[in-house]
PDB file of C-alpha atoms in Angstrom:
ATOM      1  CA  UNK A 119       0.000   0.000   0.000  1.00 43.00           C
ATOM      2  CA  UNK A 120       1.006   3.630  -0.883  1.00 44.00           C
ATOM      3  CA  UNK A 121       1.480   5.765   2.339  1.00 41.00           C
ATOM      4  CA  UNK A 122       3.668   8.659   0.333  1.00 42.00           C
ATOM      5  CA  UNK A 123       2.101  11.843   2.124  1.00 44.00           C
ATOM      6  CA  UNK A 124       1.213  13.945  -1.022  1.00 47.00           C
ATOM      7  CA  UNK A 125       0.031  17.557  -1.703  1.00 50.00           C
ATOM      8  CA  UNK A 126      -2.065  18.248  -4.381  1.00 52.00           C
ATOM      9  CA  UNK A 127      -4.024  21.245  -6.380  1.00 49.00           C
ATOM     10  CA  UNK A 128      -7.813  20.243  -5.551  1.00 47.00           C
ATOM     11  CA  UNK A 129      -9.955  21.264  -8.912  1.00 44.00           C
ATOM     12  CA  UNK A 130     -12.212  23.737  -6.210  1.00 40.00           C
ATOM     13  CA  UNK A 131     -15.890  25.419  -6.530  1.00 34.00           C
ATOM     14  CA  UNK A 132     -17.844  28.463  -5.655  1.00 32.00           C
ATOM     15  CA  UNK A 133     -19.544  27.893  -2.500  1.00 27.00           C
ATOM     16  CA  UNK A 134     -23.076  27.084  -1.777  1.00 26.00           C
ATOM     17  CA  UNK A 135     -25.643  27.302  -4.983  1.00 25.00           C
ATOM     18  CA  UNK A 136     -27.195  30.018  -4.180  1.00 26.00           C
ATOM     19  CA  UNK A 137     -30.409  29.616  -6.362  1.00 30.00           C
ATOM     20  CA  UNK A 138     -31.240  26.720  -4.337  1.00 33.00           C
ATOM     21  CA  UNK A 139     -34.102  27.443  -1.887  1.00 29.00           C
ATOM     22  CA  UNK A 140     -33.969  24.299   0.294  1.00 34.00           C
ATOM     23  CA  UNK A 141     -31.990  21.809   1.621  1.00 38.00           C
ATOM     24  CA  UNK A 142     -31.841  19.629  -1.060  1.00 40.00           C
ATOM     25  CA  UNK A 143     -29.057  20.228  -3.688  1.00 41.00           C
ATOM     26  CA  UNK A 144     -30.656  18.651  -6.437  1.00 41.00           C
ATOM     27  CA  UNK A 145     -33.890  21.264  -6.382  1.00 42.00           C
ATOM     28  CA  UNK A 146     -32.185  23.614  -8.197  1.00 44.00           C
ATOM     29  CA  UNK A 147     -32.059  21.742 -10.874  1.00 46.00           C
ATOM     30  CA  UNK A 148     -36.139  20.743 -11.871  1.00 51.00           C
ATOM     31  CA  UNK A 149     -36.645  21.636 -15.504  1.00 54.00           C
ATOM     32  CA  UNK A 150     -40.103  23.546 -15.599  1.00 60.00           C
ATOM     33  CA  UNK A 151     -40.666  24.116 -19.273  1.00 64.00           C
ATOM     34  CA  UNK A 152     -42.563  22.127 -21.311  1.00 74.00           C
ATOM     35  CA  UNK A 153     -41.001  18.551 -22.626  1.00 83.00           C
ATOM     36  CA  UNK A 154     -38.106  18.916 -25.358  1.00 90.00           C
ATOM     37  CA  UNK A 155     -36.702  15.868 -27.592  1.00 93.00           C
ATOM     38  CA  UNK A 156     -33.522  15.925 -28.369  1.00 94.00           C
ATOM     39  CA  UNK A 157     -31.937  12.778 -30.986  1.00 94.00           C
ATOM     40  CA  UNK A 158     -28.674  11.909 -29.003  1.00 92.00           C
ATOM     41  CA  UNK A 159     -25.594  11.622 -31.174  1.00 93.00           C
ATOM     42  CA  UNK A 160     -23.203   8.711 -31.171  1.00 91.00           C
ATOM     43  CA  UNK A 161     -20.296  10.878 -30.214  1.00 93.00           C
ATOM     44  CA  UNK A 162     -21.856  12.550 -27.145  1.00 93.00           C
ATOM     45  CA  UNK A 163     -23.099   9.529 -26.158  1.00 90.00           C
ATOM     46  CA  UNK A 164     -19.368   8.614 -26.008  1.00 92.00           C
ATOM     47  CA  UNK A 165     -18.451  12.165 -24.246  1.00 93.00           C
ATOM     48  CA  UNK A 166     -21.547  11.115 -21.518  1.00 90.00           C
ATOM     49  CA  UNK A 167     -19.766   7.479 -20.666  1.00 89.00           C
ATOM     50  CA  UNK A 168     -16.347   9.020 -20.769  1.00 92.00           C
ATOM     51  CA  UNK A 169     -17.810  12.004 -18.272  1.00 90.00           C
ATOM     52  CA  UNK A 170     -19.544   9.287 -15.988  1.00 87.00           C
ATOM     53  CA  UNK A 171     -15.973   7.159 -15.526  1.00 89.00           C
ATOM     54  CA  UNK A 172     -14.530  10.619 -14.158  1.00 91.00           C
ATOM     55  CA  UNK A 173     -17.448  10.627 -11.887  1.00 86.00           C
ATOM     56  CA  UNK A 174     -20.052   7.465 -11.365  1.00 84.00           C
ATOM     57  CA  UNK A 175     -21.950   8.681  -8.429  1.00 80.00           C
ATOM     58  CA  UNK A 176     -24.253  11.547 -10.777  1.00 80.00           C
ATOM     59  CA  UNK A 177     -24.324  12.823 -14.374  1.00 83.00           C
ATOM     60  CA  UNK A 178     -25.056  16.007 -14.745  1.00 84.00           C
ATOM     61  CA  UNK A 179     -26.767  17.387 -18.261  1.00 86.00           C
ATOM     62  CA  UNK A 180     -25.877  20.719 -18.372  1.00 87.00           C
ATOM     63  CA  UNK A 181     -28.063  23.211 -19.766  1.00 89.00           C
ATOM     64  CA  UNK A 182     -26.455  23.951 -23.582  1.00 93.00           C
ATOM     65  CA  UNK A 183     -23.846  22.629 -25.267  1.00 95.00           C
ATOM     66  CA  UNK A 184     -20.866  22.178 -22.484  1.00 93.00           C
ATOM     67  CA  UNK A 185     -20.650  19.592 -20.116  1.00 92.00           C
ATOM     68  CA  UNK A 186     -18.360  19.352 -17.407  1.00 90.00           C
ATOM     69  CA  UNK A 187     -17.853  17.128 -14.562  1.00 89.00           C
ATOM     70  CA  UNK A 188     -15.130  17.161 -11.508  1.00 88.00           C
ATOM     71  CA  UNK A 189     -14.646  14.106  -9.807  1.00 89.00           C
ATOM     72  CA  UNK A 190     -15.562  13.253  -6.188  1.00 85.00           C
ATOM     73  CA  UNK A 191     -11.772  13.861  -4.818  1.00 87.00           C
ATOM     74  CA  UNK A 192     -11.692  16.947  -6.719  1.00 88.00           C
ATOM     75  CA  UNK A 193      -8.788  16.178  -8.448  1.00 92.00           C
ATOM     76  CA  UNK A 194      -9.915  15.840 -12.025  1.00 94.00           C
ATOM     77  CA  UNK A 195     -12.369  17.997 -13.957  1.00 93.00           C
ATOM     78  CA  UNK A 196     -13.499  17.387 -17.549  1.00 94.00           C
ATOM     79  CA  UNK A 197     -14.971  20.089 -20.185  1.00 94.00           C
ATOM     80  CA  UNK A 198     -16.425  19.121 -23.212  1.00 95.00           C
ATOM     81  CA  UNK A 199     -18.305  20.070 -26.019  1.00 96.00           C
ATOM     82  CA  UNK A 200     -21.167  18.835 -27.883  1.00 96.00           C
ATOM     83  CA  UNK A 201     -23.480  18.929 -30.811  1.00 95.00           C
ATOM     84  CA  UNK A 202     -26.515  19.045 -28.838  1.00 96.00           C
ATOM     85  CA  UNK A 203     -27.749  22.335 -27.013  1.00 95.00           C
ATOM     86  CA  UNK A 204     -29.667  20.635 -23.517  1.00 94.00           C
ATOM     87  CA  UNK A 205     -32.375  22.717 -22.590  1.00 92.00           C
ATOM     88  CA  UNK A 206     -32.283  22.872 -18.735  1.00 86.00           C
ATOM     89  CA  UNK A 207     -29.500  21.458 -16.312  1.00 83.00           C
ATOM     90  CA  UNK A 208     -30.895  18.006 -14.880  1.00 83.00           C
ATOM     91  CA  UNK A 209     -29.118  15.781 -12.499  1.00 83.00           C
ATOM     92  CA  UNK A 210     -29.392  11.549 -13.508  1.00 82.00           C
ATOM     93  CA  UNK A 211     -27.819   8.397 -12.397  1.00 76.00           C
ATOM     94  CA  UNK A 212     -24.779   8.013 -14.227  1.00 71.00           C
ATOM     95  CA  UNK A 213     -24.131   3.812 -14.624  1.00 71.00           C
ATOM     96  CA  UNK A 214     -27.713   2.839 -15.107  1.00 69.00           C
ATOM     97  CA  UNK A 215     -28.749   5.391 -17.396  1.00 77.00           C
ATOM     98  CA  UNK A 216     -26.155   5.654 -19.954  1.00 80.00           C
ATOM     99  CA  UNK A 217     -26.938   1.794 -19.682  1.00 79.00           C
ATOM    100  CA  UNK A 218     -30.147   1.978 -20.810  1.00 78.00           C
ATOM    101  CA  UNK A 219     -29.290   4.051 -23.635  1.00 81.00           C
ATOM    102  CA  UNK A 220     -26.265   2.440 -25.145  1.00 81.00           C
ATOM    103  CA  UNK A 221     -28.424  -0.694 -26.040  1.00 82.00           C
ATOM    104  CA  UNK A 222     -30.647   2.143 -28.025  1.00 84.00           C
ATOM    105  CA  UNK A 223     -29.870   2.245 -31.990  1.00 83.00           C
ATOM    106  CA  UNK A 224     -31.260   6.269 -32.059  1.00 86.00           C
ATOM    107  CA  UNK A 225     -31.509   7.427 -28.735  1.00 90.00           C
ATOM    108  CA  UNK A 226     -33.811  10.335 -27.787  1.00 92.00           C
ATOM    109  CA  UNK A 227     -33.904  12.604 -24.859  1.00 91.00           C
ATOM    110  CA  UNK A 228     -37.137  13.849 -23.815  1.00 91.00           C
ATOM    111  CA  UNK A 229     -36.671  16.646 -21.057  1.00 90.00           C
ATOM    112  CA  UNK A 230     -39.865  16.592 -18.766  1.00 87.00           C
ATOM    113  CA  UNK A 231     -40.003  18.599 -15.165  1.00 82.00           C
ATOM    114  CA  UNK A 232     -39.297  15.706 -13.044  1.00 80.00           C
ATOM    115  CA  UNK A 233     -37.350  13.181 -15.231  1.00 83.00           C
ATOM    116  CA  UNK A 234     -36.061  12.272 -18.376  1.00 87.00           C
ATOM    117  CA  UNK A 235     -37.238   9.799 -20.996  1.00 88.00           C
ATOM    118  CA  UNK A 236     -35.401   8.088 -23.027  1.00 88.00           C
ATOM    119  CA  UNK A 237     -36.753   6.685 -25.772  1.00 88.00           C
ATOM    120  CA  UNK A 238     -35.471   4.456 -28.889  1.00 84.00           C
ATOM    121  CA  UNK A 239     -36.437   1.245 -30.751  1.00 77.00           C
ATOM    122  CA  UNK A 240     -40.266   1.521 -28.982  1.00 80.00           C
ATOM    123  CA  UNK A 241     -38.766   1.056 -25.897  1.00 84.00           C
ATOM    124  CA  UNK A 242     -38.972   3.845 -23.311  1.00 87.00           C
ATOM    125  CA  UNK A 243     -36.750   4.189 -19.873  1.00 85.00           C
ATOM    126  CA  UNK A 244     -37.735   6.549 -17.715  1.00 86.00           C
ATOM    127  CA  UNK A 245     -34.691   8.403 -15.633  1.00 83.00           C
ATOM    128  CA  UNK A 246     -35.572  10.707 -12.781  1.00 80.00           C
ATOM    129  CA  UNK A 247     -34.004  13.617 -11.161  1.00 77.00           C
ATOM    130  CA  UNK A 248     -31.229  12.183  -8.737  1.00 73.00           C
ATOM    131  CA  UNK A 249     -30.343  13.681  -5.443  1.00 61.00           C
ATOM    132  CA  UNK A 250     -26.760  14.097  -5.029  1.00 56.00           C
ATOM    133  CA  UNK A 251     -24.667  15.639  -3.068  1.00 50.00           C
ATOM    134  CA  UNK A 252     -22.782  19.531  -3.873  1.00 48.00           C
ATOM    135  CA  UNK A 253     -19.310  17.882  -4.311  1.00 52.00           C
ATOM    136  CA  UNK A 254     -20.682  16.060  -8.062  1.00 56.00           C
ATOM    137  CA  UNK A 255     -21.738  19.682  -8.777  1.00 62.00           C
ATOM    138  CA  UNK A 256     -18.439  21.492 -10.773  1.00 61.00           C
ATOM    139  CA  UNK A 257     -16.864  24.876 -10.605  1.00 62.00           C
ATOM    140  CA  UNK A 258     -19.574  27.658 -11.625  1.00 65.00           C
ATOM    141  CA  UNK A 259     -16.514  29.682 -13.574  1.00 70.00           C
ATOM    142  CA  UNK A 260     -14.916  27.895 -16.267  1.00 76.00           C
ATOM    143  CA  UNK A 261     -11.259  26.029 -15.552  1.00 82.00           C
ATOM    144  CA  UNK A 262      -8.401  28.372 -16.997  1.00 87.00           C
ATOM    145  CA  UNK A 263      -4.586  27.304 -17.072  1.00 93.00           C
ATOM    146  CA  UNK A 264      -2.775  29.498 -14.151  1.00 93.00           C
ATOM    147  CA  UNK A 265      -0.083  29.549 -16.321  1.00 94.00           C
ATOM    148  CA  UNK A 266       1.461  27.160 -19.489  1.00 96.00           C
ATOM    149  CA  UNK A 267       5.361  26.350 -18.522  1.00 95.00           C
ATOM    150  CA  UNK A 268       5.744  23.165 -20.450  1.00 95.00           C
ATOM    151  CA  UNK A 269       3.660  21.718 -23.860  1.00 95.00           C
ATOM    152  CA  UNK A 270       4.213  18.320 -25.338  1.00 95.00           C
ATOM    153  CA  UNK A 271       2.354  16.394 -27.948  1.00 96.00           C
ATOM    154  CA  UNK A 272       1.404  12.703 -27.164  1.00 97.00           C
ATOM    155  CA  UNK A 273       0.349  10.218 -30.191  1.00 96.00           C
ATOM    156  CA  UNK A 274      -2.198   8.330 -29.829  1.00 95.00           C
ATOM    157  CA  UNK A 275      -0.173   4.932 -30.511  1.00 94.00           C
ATOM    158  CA  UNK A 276       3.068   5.659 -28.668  1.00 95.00           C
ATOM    159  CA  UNK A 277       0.544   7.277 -25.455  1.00 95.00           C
ATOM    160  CA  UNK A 278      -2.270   4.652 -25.453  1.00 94.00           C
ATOM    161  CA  UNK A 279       0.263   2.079 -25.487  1.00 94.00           C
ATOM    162  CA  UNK A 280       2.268   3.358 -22.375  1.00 94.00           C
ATOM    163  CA  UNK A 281      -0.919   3.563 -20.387  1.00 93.00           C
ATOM    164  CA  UNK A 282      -1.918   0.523 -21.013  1.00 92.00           C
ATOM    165  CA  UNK A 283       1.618  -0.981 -19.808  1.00 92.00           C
ATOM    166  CA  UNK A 284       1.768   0.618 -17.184  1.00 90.00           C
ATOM    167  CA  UNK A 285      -1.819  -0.124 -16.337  1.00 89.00           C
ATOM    168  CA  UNK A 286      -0.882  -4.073 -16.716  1.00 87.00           C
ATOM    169  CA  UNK A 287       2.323  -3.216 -14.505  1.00 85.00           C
ATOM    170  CA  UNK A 288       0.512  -1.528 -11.564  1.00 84.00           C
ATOM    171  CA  UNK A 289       2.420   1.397 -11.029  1.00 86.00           C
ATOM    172  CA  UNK A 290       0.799   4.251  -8.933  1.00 87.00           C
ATOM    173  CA  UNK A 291       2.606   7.433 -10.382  1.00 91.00           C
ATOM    174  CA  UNK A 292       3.353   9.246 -13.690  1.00 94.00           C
ATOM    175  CA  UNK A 293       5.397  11.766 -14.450  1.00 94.00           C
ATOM    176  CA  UNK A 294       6.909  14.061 -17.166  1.00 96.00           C
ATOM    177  CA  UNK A 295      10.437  14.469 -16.718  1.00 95.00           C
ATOM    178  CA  UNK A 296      13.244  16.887 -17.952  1.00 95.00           C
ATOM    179  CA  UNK A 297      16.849  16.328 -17.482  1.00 93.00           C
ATOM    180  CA  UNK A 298      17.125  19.663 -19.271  1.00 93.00           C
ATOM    181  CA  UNK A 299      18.054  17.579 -22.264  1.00 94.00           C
ATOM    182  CA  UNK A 300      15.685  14.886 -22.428  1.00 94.00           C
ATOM    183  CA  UNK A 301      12.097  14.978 -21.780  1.00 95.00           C
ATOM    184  CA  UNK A 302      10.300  11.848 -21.276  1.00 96.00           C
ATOM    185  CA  UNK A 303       7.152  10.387 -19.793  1.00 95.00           C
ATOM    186  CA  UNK A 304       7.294   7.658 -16.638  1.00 93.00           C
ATOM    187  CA  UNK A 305       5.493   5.023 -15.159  1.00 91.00           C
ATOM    188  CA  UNK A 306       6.492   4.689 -11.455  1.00 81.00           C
ATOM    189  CA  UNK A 307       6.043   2.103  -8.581  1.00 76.00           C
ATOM    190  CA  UNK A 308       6.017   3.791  -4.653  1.00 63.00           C
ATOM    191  CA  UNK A 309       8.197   7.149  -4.020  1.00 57.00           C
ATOM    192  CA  UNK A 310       9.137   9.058  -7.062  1.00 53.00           C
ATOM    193  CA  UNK A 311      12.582   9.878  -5.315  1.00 57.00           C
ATOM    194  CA  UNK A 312      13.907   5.985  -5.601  1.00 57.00           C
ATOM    195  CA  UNK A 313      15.110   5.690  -8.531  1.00 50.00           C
ATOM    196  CA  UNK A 314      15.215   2.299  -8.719  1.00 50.00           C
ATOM    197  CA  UNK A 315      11.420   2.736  -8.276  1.00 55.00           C
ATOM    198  CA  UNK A 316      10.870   3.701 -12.410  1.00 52.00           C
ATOM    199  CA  UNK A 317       9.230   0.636 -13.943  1.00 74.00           C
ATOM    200  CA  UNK A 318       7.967   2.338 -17.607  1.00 89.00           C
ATOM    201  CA  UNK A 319       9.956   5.488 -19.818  1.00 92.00           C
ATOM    202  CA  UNK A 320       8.205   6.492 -22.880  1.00 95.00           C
ATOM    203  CA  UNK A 321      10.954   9.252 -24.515  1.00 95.00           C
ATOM    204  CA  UNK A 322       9.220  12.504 -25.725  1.00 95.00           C
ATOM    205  CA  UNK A 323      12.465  14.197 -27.681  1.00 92.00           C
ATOM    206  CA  UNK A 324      14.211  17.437 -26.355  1.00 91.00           C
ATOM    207  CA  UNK A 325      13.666  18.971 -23.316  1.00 90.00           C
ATOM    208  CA  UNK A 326      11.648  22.537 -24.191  1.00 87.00           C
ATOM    209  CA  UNK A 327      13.874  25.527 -23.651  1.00 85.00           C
ATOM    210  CA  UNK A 328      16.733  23.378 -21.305  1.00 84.00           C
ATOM    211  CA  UNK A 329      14.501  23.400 -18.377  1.00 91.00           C
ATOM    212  CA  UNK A 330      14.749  20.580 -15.819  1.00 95.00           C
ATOM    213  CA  UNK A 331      11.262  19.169 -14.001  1.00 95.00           C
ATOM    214  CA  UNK A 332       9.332  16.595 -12.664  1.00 95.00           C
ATOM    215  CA  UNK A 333       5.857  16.876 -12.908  1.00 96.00           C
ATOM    216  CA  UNK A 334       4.505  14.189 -11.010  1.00 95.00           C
ATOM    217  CA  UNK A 335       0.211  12.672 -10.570  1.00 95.00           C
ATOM    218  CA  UNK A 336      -1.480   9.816  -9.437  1.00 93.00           C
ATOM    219  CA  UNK A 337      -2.071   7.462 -12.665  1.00 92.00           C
ATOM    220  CA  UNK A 338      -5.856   6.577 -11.260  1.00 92.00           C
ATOM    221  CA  UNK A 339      -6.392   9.871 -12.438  1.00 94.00           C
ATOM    222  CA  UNK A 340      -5.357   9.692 -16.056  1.00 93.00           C
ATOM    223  CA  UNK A 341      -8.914   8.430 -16.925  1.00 92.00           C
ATOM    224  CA  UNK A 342      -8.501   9.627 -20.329  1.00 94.00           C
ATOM    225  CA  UNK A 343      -9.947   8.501 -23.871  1.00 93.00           C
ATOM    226  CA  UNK A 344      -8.280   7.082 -26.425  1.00 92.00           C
ATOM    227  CA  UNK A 345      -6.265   9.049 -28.554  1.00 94.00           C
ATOM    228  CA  UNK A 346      -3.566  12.051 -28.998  1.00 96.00           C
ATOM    229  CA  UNK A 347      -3.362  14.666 -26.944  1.00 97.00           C
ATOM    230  CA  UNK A 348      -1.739  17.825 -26.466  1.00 97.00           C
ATOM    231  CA  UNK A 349      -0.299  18.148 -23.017  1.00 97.00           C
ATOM    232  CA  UNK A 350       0.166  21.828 -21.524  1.00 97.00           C
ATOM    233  CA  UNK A 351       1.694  22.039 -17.919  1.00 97.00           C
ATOM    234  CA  UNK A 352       1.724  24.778 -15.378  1.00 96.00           C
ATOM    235  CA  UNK A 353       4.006  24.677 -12.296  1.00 94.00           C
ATOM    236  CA  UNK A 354       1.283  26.396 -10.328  1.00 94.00           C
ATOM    237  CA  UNK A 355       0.312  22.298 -10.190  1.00 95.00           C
ATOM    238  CA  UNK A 356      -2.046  21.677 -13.101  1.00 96.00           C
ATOM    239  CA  UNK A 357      -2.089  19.248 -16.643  1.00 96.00           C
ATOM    240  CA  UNK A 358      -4.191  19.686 -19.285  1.00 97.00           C
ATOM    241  CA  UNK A 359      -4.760  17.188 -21.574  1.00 98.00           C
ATOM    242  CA  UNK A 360      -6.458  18.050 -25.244  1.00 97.00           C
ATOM    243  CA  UNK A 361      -7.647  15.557 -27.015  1.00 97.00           C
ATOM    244  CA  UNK A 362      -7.226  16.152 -30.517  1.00 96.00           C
ATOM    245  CA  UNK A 363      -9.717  14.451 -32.290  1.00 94.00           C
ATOM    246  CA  UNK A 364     -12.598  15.398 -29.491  1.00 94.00           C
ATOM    247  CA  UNK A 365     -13.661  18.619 -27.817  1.00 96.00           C
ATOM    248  CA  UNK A 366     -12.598  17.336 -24.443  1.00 97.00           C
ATOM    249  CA  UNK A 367     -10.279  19.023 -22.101  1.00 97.00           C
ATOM    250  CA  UNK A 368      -9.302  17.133 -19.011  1.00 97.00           C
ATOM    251  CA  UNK A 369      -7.662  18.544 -16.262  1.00 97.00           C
ATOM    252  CA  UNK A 370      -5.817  16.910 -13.308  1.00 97.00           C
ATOM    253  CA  UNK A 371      -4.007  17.949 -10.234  1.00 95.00           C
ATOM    254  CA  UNK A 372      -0.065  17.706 -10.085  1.00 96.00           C
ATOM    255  CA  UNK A 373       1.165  16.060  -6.691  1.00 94.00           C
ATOM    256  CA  UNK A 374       3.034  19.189  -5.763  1.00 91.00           C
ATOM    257  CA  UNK A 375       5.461  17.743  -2.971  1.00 89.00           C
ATOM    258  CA  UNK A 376       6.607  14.946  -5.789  1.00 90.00           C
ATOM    259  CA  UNK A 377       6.693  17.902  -8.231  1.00 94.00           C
ATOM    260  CA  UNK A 378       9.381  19.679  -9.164  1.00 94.00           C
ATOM    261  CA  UNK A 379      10.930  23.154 -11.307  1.00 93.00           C
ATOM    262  CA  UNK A 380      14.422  24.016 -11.513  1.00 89.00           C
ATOM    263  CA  UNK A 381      15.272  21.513  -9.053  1.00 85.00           C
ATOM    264  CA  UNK A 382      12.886  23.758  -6.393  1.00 87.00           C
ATOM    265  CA  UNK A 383       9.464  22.132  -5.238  1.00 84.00           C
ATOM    266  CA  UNK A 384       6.516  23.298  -6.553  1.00 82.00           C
TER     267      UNK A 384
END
């Protein structure tokens, strides 16, 4: 078992919803207009699963075209984009819902005041507002880079292929490292100081600009799709990973005590 004491950037939130009139959080969030279909793409569908790995306790539709999530610990938070413009914001069950509708050749949402129906192939399921607690809701103000110190590109064949590994290997940490020569990407088992600790080194080319760094995050949180990515860094203690190919933007805390810039902690 890991015991490493570790400090990280939590992904934070305004306080309290303040449209909310009682005590429960998901009131706010009854749709009270009049029932709207919308057809459910293929690709959000996708975007919805990948959104309800990042957090399986609640999905939340957003009202438009963004949705976002931040998971439970806070460390991760996900922004993306889709086709569809949601009329109202509406809490759901994450797992059995998206269930339900994968089986569903054409899915369609039907927004209703209490619930949503989904319908497809004459079959209807009917998914009701969930009550969950404020920590599934995510940051009211959009996430924004503190600053952008290091970028790297990650292929999709070269990337997906490390994670797996070290998946199948078990290590608990990654990190992108700069000797200020060489930057590369690791897969590491227990303190990120031991050296002989580095099971996995995927090499990423020169280091940018000479600096040397060790960016350094728990690999349970690299819930990611598949695919390549473009990787910015800031030393404030944040990754962003772009995927390329989808409008999704993860973000995910650095462990800043394991992190380093210049050889100085972050």
């Amino acid at each position: 078992m890991d015991t490493t004491q570790t400090t990280q950037t939590n992904i934070t939130r305004d306080e309290t919803i303040t449209q909310n009139p009682t005590n429960d959080p998901g009131s706010s969030f009854t749709y009270p207009g009049p029932p709207v279909a919308v057809p459910l793409s293929p690709e959000t569908l996708d975007i919805l699963k990948y959104i309800a790995q990042v957090q399986p306790e609640g999905l939340l539709l957003s009202k438009g075209s963004v949705l976002t999530t931040r998971s439970t610990n806070k460390c991760i938070f996900v922004r993306a984009e889709i086709a569809e413009t949601f009329p109202e914001t509406v809490p759901i069950r994450s797992e059995l819902t998206l269930t339900a509708i994968s089986r569903f050749t054409n899915p369609v949402l039907h927004f209703h005041p209490t619930h949503i129906a989904i319908t497809g192939d004459a079959t209807t399921v009917t998914a009701y507002r969930c009550y969950y607690w404020l920590d599934l809701v995510p940051p009211k103000k959009e996430i924004q880079m503190p600053s952008v110190d290091v970028e790297v590109e990650l292929d999709q064949e070269s990337f997906s292929s490390f994670l797996s590994i070290a998946k199948t290997l078990g290590t608990n940490r990654l990190a992108l490292q700069s000797d200020g020569k060489h930057l590369e990407l690791l897969a590491q088992f227990g303190d990120h100081n031991n050296p002989t600790e580095v099971g996995l080194r995927l090499p990423l080319g020169n280091a940018p600009e000479h600096h040397t760094f060790s960016f350094v995050w728990k690999q349970a949180y690299c819930i990611l799709p598949r695919g390549s990515y473009a990787l910015a860094v800031s030393k404030q203690g944040l990754l962003r990973f772009t995927n390329k190919a989808k409008p999704i933007a993860t973000y995910i805390a650095l462990e800043r005590n394991n992190s380093t810039w210049e050889g100085q902690e972050l």
